[in-house]
CSV table of C-alpha atoms in Angstrom, one decimal:
chain,number,residue,atom,x,y,z
T,1,UNK,CA,-68.9,22.2,11.9
T,2,UNK,CA,-69.3,20.4,15.2
T,3,UNK,CA,-70.0,22.7,18.2
T,4,UNK,CA,-66.5,22.2,19.7
T,5,UNK,CA,-65.0,23.7,16.5
T,6,UNK,CA,-67.0,26.9,16.9
T,7,UNK,CA,-65.7,27.0,20.5
T,8,UNK,CA,-62.2,26.5,19.3
T,9,UNK,CA,-62.5,29.4,16.8
T,10,UNK,CA,-64.2,31.7,19.3
T,11,UNK,CA,-61.5,31.1,21.9
T,12,UNK,CA,-58.4,31.3,19.7
T,13,UNK,CA,-57.4,27.6,20.0
T,14,UNK,CA,-55.1,26.7,17.2
T,15,UNK,CA,-56.5,24.0,14.8
T,16,UNK,CA,-53.5,21.8,15.7
T,17,UNK,CA,-54.8,21.2,19.2
T,18,UNK,CA,-58.6,21.1,18.4
T,19,UNK,CA,-58.9,17.4,18.9
T,20,UNK,CA,-61.4,14.6,19.4
T,21,UNK,CA,-61.4,11.2,20.9
T,22,UNK,CA,-60.4,8.2,19.0
T,23,UNK,CA,-62.9,6.1,17.2
T,24,UNK,CA,-62.1,3.0,19.2
T,25,UNK,CA,-65.8,2.6,20.3
T,26,UNK,CA,-66.4,1.1,16.9
T,27,UNK,CA,-65.0,-2.2,18.3
T,28,UNK,CA,-67.8,-2.4,20.8
T,29,UNK,CA,-70.5,-0.9,18.5
T,30,UNK,CA,-69.8,-3.5,15.8
T,31,UNK,CA,-70.2,-6.2,18.4
T,32,UNK,CA,-73.5,-4.8,19.3
T,33,UNK,CA,-74.7,-4.7,15.7
T,34,UNK,CA,-74.2,-8.5,15.5
T,35,UNK,CA,-75.6,-9.1,19.0
T,36,UNK,CA,-78.8,-7.6,17.8
T,37,UNK,CA,-78.7,-9.2,14.4
T,38,UNK,CA,-78.0,-12.7,15.7
T,39,UNK,CA,-80.8,-12.4,18.3
T,40,UNK,CA,-83.3,-11.3,15.6
T,41,UNK,CA,-82.4,-14.0,13.0
T,42,UNK,CA,-82.5,-16.7,15.7
T,43,UNK,CA,-85.6,-15.3,17.5
T,44,UNK,CA,-83.7,-15.7,20.8
T,45,UNK,CA,-86.1,-13.5,22.6
T,46,UNK,CA,-89.2,-15.4,21.4
T,47,UNK,CA,-87.6,-18.8,22.3
T,48,UNK,CA,-86.6,-17.5,25.7
T,49,UNK,CA,-90.1,-16.4,26.5
T,50,UNK,CA,-91.5,-19.7,25.2
T,51,UNK,CA,-89.3,-21.7,27.6
T,52,UNK,CA,-90.3,-19.4,30.5
T,53,UNK,CA,-93.9,-20.0,29.6
T,54,UNK,CA,-93.5,-23.7,29.8
T,55,UNK,CA,-93.9,-24.5,26.1
T,56,UNK,CA,-90.7,-26.5,25.8
T,57,UNK,CA,-91.5,-28.4,28.9
T,58,UNK,CA,-94.9,-29.3,27.4
T,59,UNK,CA,-93.5,-30.3,24.0
T,60,UNK,CA,-93.9,-33.8,22.6
T,61,UNK,CA,-90.5,-33.6,20.8
T,62,UNK,CA,-87.0,-32.6,22.0
T,63,UNK,CA,-87.0,-29.1,20.6
T,64,UNK,CA,-89.1,-26.1,19.7
T,65,UNK,CA,-89.1,-24.7,16.1
T,66,UNK,CA,-92.0,-22.4,16.4
T,67,UNK,CA,-90.2,-19.4,15.0
T,68,UNK,CA,-88.1,-19.4,11.8
T,69,UNK,CA,-84.3,-19.5,12.4
T,70,UNK,CA,-82.2,-18.0,9.6
T,71,UNK,CA,-78.5,-18.3,8.9
T,72,UNK,CA,-76.4,-15.2,8.0
T,73,UNK,CA,-74.4,-17.1,5.5
T,74,UNK,CA,-75.3,-15.9,2.0
T,75,UNK,CA,-77.4,-12.9,3.1
T,76,UNK,CA,-76.4,-9.5,1.7
T,77,UNK,CA,-75.6,-6.8,4.3
T,78,UNK,CA,-76.1,-3.2,3.2
T,79,UNK,CA,-74.0,-0.7,5.0
T,80,UNK,CA,-75.0,3.0,5.1
T,81,UNK,CA,-72.0,4.9,6.4
T,82,UNK,CA,-68.6,3.5,5.6
T,83,UNK,CA,-66.2,4.9,8.2
T,84,UNK,CA,-64.3,3.0,10.8
T,85,UNK,CA,-67.5,1.4,12.2
T,86,UNK,CA,-68.9,0.5,8.8
T,87,UNK,CA,-65.6,-1.1,7.8
T,88,UNK,CA,-65.4,-3.1,11.0
T,89,UNK,CA,-69.0,-4.4,10.5
T,90,UNK,CA,-68.1,-5.4,7.0
T,91,UNK,CA,-65.1,-7.5,8.2
T,92,UNK,CA,-67.3,-9.3,10.7
T,93,UNK,CA,-70.1,-9.8,8.1
T,94,UNK,CA,-67.6,-11.4,5.7
T,95,UNK,CA,-66.6,-13.8,8.5
T,96,UNK,CA,-70.2,-15.0,8.7
T,97,UNK,CA,-70.2,-15.6,5.0
T,98,UNK,CA,-72.4,-12.6,4.2
T,99,UNK,CA,-72.2,-10.6,1.1
T,100,UNK,CA,-71.6,-6.8,1.6
T,101,UNK,CA,-73.0,-3.8,-0.3
T,102,UNK,CA,-71.9,-0.3,0.4
T,103,UNK,CA,-74.4,2.6,0.0
T,104,UNK,CA,-73.4,5.8,-1.8
T,105,UNK,CA,-73.3,8.8,0.4
T,106,UNK,CA,-76.8,10.1,0.8
T,107,UNK,CA,-77.1,13.4,-1.0
T,108,UNK,CA,-73.6,13.0,-2.4
T,109,UNK,CA,-74.4,13.3,-6.1
T,110,UNK,CA,-72.7,10.9,-8.5
T,111,UNK,CA,-72.4,7.3,-7.3
T,112,UNK,CA,-68.7,6.2,-7.2
T,113,UNK,CA,-67.4,2.8,-8.2
T,114,UNK,CA,-68.0,0.2,-5.6
T,115,UNK,CA,-71.1,1.9,-4.2
T,116,UNK,CA,-74.8,1.5,-4.9
T,117,UNK,CA,-77.7,3.9,-4.6
T,118,UNK,CA,-79.9,3.8,-1.5
T,119,UNK,CA,-83.0,2.6,-3.3
T,120,UNK,CA,-81.1,-0.3,-4.8
T,121,UNK,CA,-79.5,-1.1,-1.5
T,122,UNK,CA,-82.8,-1.3,0.2
T,123,UNK,CA,-84.4,-3.5,-2.4
T,124,UNK,CA,-81.6,-6.1,-2.6
T,125,UNK,CA,-80.2,-6.4,0.9
T,126,UNK,CA,-81.4,-8.8,3.6
T,127,UNK,CA,-79.9,-6.6,6.4
T,128,UNK,CA,-79.4,-2.9,6.5
T,129,UNK,CA,-77.0,-1.4,9.1
T,130,UNK,CA,-76.8,2.3,9.6
T,131,UNK,CA,-73.5,4.0,10.6
T,132,UNK,CA,-73.8,7.5,9.2
T,133,UNK,CA,-74.0,10.8,11.1
T,134,UNK,CA,-77.3,12.6,11.5
T,135,UNK,CA,-77.4,15.6,9.2
T,136,UNK,CA,-79.8,17.4,6.9
T,137,UNK,CA,-79.1,14.7,4.3
T,138,UNK,CA,-79.8,11.8,6.6
T,139,UNK,CA,-82.6,13.1,8.8
T,140,UNK,CA,-85.5,10.7,8.3
T,141,UNK,CA,-83.4,8.9,5.7
T,142,UNK,CA,-85.4,5.7,6.4
T,143,UNK,CA,-89.1,6.4,6.4
T,144,UNK,CA,-92.3,4.9,5.0
T,145,UNK,CA,-91.2,5.1,1.4
T,146,UNK,CA,-87.8,3.4,2.1
T,147,UNK,CA,-89.3,0.8,4.3
T,148,UNK,CA,-91.7,-0.1,1.5
T,149,UNK,CA,-88.7,-0.8,-0.7
T,150,UNK,CA,-87.1,-3.3,1.7
T,151,UNK,CA,-87.7,-7.1,1.6
T,152,UNK,CA,-90.4,-8.5,3.9
T,153,UNK,CA,-87.7,-10.5,5.6
T,154,UNK,CA,-85.2,-7.7,5.9
T,155,UNK,CA,-83.7,-6.5,9.2
T,156,UNK,CA,-82.8,-2.9,10.0
T,157,UNK,CA,-80.1,-2.1,12.5
T,158,UNK,CA,-79.5,1.4,13.8
T,159,UNK,CA,-76.6,2.0,16.1
T,160,UNK,CA,-75.9,5.4,14.5
T,161,UNK,CA,-78.1,8.3,15.6
T,162,UNK,CA,-81.8,8.8,16.4
T,163,UNK,CA,-83.6,10.8,13.8
T,164,UNK,CA,-82.1,8.8,10.8
T,165,UNK,CA,-85.1,6.4,11.0
T,166,UNK,CA,-88.6,7.7,11.2
T,167,UNK,CA,-89.7,5.9,14.4
T,168,UNK,CA,-93.5,6.0,13.8
T,169,UNK,CA,-93.0,4.6,10.3
T,170,UNK,CA,-90.8,1.9,11.6
T,171,UNK,CA,-93.3,0.9,14.3
T,172,UNK,CA,-96.1,0.6,11.8
T,173,UNK,CA,-93.9,-1.3,9.3
T,174,UNK,CA,-93.1,-3.9,12.0
T,175,UNK,CA,-96.7,-4.2,13.1
T,176,UNK,CA,-97.8,-4.8,9.5
T,177,UNK,CA,-95.0,-7.3,8.8
T,178,UNK,CA,-93.6,-5.2,6.0
T,179,UNK,CA,-90.0,-5.9,7.2
T,180,UNK,CA,-88.6,-8.8,9.2
T,181,UNK,CA,-87.3,-7.0,12.2
T,182,UNK,CA,-85.3,-4.2,13.6
T,183,UNK,CA,-82.6,-3.6,16.2
T,184,UNK,CA,-82.4,0.0,17.5
T,185,UNK,CA,-79.9,1.4,19.9
T,186,UNK,CA,-80.6,5.2,19.4
T,187,UNK,CA,-83.8,7.2,19.6
T,188,UNK,CA,-84.7,10.7,18.7
T,189,UNK,CA,-85.4,11.6,22.3
T,190,UNK,CA,-83.1,10.1,25.0
T,191,UNK,CA,-84.0,9.0,27.5
T,192,UNK,CA,-87.4,8.4,25.8
T,193,UNK,CA,-90.8,9.0,27.2
T,194,UNK,CA,-93.1,6.2,28.2
T,195,UNK,CA,-95.2,6.9,25.1
T,196,UNK,CA,-92.4,6.6,22.7
T,197,UNK,CA,-93.7,4.8,19.5
T,198,UNK,CA,-90.9,2.2,19.5
T,199,UNK,CA,-91.6,1.3,23.2
T,200,UNK,CA,-95.2,0.1,22.6
T,201,UNK,CA,-95.7,-3.5,23.7
T,202,UNK,CA,-97.4,-4.7,20.6
T,203,UNK,CA,-94.5,-4.3,18.2
T,204,UNK,CA,-93.1,-7.7,17.0
T,205,UNK,CA,-89.5,-8.5,16.0
T,206,UNK,CA,-88.1,-5.4,17.6
T,207,UNK,CA,-85.1,-5.0,19.9
T,208,UNK,CA,-84.4,-1.7,21.6
T,209,UNK,CA,-81.3,-1.1,23.6
T,210,UNK,CA,-80.7,2.0,25.7
T,211,UNK,CA,-77.9,3.7,23.6
T,212,UNK,CA,-75.3,1.5,25.1
T,213,UNK,CA,-73.8,-0.1,22.0
T,214,UNK,CA,-70.6,1.9,22.7
T,215,UNK,CA,-70.5,1.3,26.4
T,216,UNK,CA,-68.3,-1.8,27.2
T,217,UNK,CA,-66.0,-1.6,30.1
T,218,UNK,CA,-63.0,-1.7,27.7
T,219,UNK,CA,-64.5,1.0,25.4
T,220,UNK,CA,-65.1,3.4,28.3
T,221,UNK,CA,-61.6,2.9,29.6
T,222,UNK,CA,-60.1,3.6,26.2
T,223,UNK,CA,-62.2,6.8,26.1
T,224,UNK,CA,-61.0,7.9,29.5
T,225,UNK,CA,-57.4,7.2,28.5
T,226,UNK,CA,-57.8,9.2,25.4
T,227,UNK,CA,-59.3,12.2,27.2
T,228,UNK,CA,-56.3,12.2,29.5
T,229,UNK,CA,-53.9,12.1,26.4
T,230,UNK,CA,-55.9,14.9,24.7
T,231,UNK,CA,-55.6,17.1,27.8
T,232,UNK,CA,-51.8,16.4,27.9
T,233,UNK,CA,-51.5,17.2,24.2
T,234,UNK,CA,-53.4,20.4,24.7
T,235,UNK,CA,-51.2,21.6,27.5
T,236,UNK,CA,-48.1,20.9,25.3
T,237,UNK,CA,-49.8,22.5,22.3
T,238,UNK,CA,-49.1,19.4,20.2
T,239,UNK,CA,-51.4,17.8,17.6
T,240,UNK,CA,-53.4,14.8,18.4
T,241,UNK,CA,-56.4,13.5,16.5
T,242,UNK,CA,-56.9,16.9,14.8
T,243,UNK,CA,-60.4,17.9,13.7
T,244,UNK,CA,-58.9,20.5,11.2
T,245,UNK,CA,-55.8,20.3,9.1
T,246,UNK,CA,-52.8,22.4,10.1
């Protein structure tokens, strides 16, 4: 169980008041997923640098098309972790005309209807988005063997937890062009050291954001409001967003 549940048990706090904040951050996190994805399929970073370097100004035609631009329409998005955030990402993906495949729970045994095994997901999807917790079953879930199964044009997005993706393996896969790109918001060590493998300057088609996918102004305000409501519920010994059943 999460650490706060051990604290609850050790201090005699009834399960009815052992609570957690709402999952409203998924609204912001899902936006971040597509911010990264759109930047990668459009090569916005590369084109921005090209303009700053004067390449558009020196062009003999009206535009630059040095980097391939891809549309999301028709691409299959594979979702690993189908909670509130995974479902929100699915809704947005469908709005872009994407197809969606849902991964069976890693280490969960039999594959239920409507889900597909991880290896099949990796082999068939053009985008993989991670939304699962870090656990024994998901630690290094995406490593060298899994990256080898992905399409050479596939994009990996991780806004879940550091440690789900093997960072050295991902860095090498990007350098070698084994996958098309990656957007990473979480790392194993945070803040990372200067020698972190995903911060090397020679890695192409990689976006790294500083674990701020959740951190919009609105999301932080909702979190503060919920903390206040949880404190009030605790004082009144009333249930709110319970972690354990009554």
